PDB file of C-alpha atoms in Angstrom:
ATOM      1  CA  MET V 687     113.468 116.857  68.172  1.00 70.00           C
ATOM      2  CA  GLY V 688     110.189 117.353  70.015  1.00 88.00           C
ATOM      3  CA  GLU V 689     109.043 116.603  73.509  1.00 94.00           C
ATOM      4  CA  VAL V 690     106.938 113.725  74.808  1.00 95.00           C
ATOM      5  CA  LEU V 691     104.423 113.746  77.679  1.00 96.00           C
ATOM      6  CA  THR V 692     104.283 110.388  79.463  1.00 96.00           C
ATOM      7  CA  THR V 693     101.618 109.433  81.998  1.00 97.00           C
ATOM      8  CA  MET V 694     102.428 106.798  84.594  1.00 98.00           C
ATOM      9  CA  LYS V 695     100.185 105.164  87.218  1.00 98.00           C
ATOM     10  CA  ILE V 696     102.196 104.275  90.347  1.00 97.00           C
ATOM     11  CA  MET V 697     100.665 101.727  92.721  1.00 97.00           C
ATOM     12  CA  PRO V 698     101.736 101.706  96.384  1.00 97.00           C
ATOM     13  CA  ASP V 699     102.380  98.499  98.371  1.00 94.00           C
ATOM     14  CA  SER V 700      99.315  99.086 100.558  1.00 93.00           C
ATOM     15  CA  PRO V 701      96.748 101.730 101.535  1.00 94.00           C
ATOM     16  CA  ASP V 702      99.001 102.613 104.494  1.00 94.00           C
ATOM     17  CA  VAL V 703     101.917 103.852 102.357  1.00 95.00           C
ATOM     18  CA  ASP V 704     102.664 107.573 102.727  1.00 95.00           C
ATOM     19  CA  LEU V 705     101.815 108.976  99.291  1.00 96.00           C
ATOM     20  CA  GLU V 706     103.317 112.351 100.178  1.00 96.00           C
ATOM     21  CA  ALA V 707     106.671 110.624 100.747  1.00 96.00           C
ATOM     22  CA  ILE V 708     106.432 108.941  97.337  1.00 97.00           C
ATOM     23  CA  LYS V 709     105.562 112.247  95.646  1.00 97.00           C
ATOM     24  CA  SER V 710     108.366 114.051  97.475  1.00 97.00           C
ATOM     25  CA  THR V 711     110.884 111.393  96.409  1.00 97.00           C
ATOM     26  CA  ILE V 712     109.729 111.697  92.793  1.00 97.00           C
ATOM     27  CA  GLU V 713     110.075 115.492  92.892  1.00 96.00           C
ATOM     28  CA  SER V 714     113.593 115.347  94.330  1.00 96.00           C
ATOM     29  CA  SER V 715     114.846 112.425  92.216  1.00 94.00           C
ATOM     30  CA  MET V 716     113.737 113.194  88.657  1.00 96.00           C
ATOM     31  CA  PRO V 717     116.584 112.222  86.339  1.00 94.00           C
ATOM     32  CA  GLU V 718     118.318 114.730  84.107  1.00 91.00           C
ATOM     33  CA  GLY V 719     116.397 115.355  80.915  1.00 90.00           C
ATOM     34  CA  ALA V 720     112.989 114.737  82.520  1.00 94.00           C
ATOM     35  CA  ARG V 721     110.713 117.243  84.208  1.00 95.00           C
ATOM     36  CA  ILE V 722     107.447 116.881  86.058  1.00 97.00           C
ATOM     37  CA  HIS V 723     104.328 118.214  84.392  1.00 97.00           C
ATOM     38  CA  GLU V 724     101.834 117.137  87.080  1.00 97.00           C
ATOM     39  CA  ILE V 725     101.491 114.764  90.026  1.00 98.00           C
ATOM     40  CA  SER V 726      98.013 113.789  91.216  1.00 97.00           C
ATOM     41  CA  GLU V 727      96.208 110.997  93.049  1.00 97.00           C
ATOM     42  CA  GLU V 728      93.567 108.568  91.798  1.00 97.00           C
ATOM     43  CA  PRO V 729      91.428 106.477  94.174  1.00 96.00           C
ATOM     44  CA  ILE V 730      91.463 102.816  93.120  1.00 94.00           C
ATOM     45  CA  ALA V 731      89.520 100.676  95.632  1.00 91.00           C
ATOM     46  CA  PHE V 732      89.375  99.712  99.310  1.00 90.00           C
ATOM     47  CA  GLY V 733      91.360 102.775 100.385  1.00 91.00           C
ATOM     48  CA  LEU V 734      94.143 102.199  97.851  1.00 95.00           C
ATOM     49  CA  VAL V 735      95.185 105.360  96.010  1.00 97.00           C
ATOM     50  CA  ALA V 736      97.509 105.500  92.993  1.00 97.00           C
ATOM     51  CA  VAL V 737      99.914 108.331  92.244  1.00 98.00           C
ATOM     52  CA  ILE V 738      99.530 109.645  88.686  1.00 98.00           C
ATOM     53  CA  LEU V 739     102.763 111.127  87.351  1.00 98.00           C
ATOM     54  CA  GLN V 740     102.913 113.119  84.134  1.00 98.00           C
ATOM     55  CA  PHE V 741     106.409 114.017  82.989  1.00 97.00           C
ATOM     56  CA  ILE V 742     108.058 115.485  79.917  1.00 95.00           C
ATOM     57  CA  THR V 743     111.160 114.138  78.156  1.00 94.00           C
ATOM     58  CA  GLU V 744     112.833 114.672  74.816  1.00 89.00           C
ATOM     59  CA  ASP V 745     111.478 112.555  71.971  1.00 86.00           C
ATOM     60  CA  GLY V 746     114.013 109.791  71.493  1.00 80.00           C
ATOM     61  CA  GLU V 747     114.839 106.193  72.218  1.00 79.00           C
ATOM     62  CA  GLY V 748     114.670 105.279  75.911  1.00 76.00           C
ATOM     63  CA  GLY V 749     113.131 108.616  76.890  1.00 79.00           C
ATOM     64  CA  SER V 750     111.220 107.326  79.909  1.00 88.00           C
ATOM     65  CA  GLU V 751     113.555 104.515  81.016  1.00 93.00           C
ATOM     66  CA  ALA V 752     115.456 106.609  83.573  1.00 93.00           C
ATOM     67  CA  VAL V 753     112.191 107.750  85.186  1.00 95.00           C
ATOM     68  CA  GLU V 754     110.864 104.174  85.223  1.00 94.00           C
ATOM     69  CA  GLU V 755     114.026 102.953  86.984  1.00 95.00           C
ATOM     70  CA  MET V 756     113.801 105.789  89.524  1.00 96.00           C
ATOM     71  CA  VAL V 757     110.124 105.053  90.314  1.00 97.00           C
ATOM     72  CA  GLN V 758     110.770 101.325  90.634  1.00 95.00           C
ATOM     73  CA  ALA V 759     113.452 101.997  93.287  1.00 96.00           C
ATOM     74  CA  ILE V 760     111.184 104.073  95.581  1.00 96.00           C
ATOM     75  CA  ASP V 761     110.272 102.432  98.900  1.00 95.00           C
ATOM     76  CA  GLY V 762     106.551 101.704  99.116  1.00 95.00           C
ATOM     77  CA  VAL V 763     106.002 101.366  95.355  1.00 97.00           C
ATOM     78  CA  ALA V 764     104.578  97.972  94.376  1.00 96.00           C
ATOM     79  CA  SER V 765     104.317  98.564  90.622  1.00 96.00           C
ATOM     80  CA  PHE V 766     103.828 101.144  87.924  1.00 97.00           C
ATOM     81  CA  GLU V 767     102.265 101.238  84.487  1.00 97.00           C
ATOM     82  CA  VAL V 768     102.802 103.675  81.641  1.00 95.00           C
ATOM     83  CA  THR V 769      99.246 104.587  80.685  1.00 96.00           C
ATOM     84  CA  GLY V 770      99.883 107.190  78.007  1.00 95.00           C
ATOM     85  CA  VAL V 771     102.537 108.655  75.750  1.00 93.00           C
ATOM     86  CA  GLY V 772     102.006 111.593  73.430  1.00 93.00           C
ATOM     87  CA  ARG V 773     104.095 114.061  71.488  1.00 91.00           C
ATOM     88  CA  LEU V 774     103.792 117.714  72.533  1.00 90.00           C
ATOM     89  CA  MET V 775     103.330 120.322  69.844  1.00 80.00           C
TER      90      MET V 775
END
């Protein structure tokens, strides 16, 4: 089985949310079988900045579900969207 790189855009509740706290929680809470490839920030509008998370999982059914559940449970996260999925060679 191969590996899959998933990109996720994480939107905070407001521009006042501590993005470093969100990123730190992601780094310390990644579920087993998933590893971080890159975490970055993307300005959206009016001071709102999204966290862009790229992570790698095994290619298989439900590969990103555990990460999605973890992100959804973080304080200060309003929503998230999977913006890309691709198989690694």
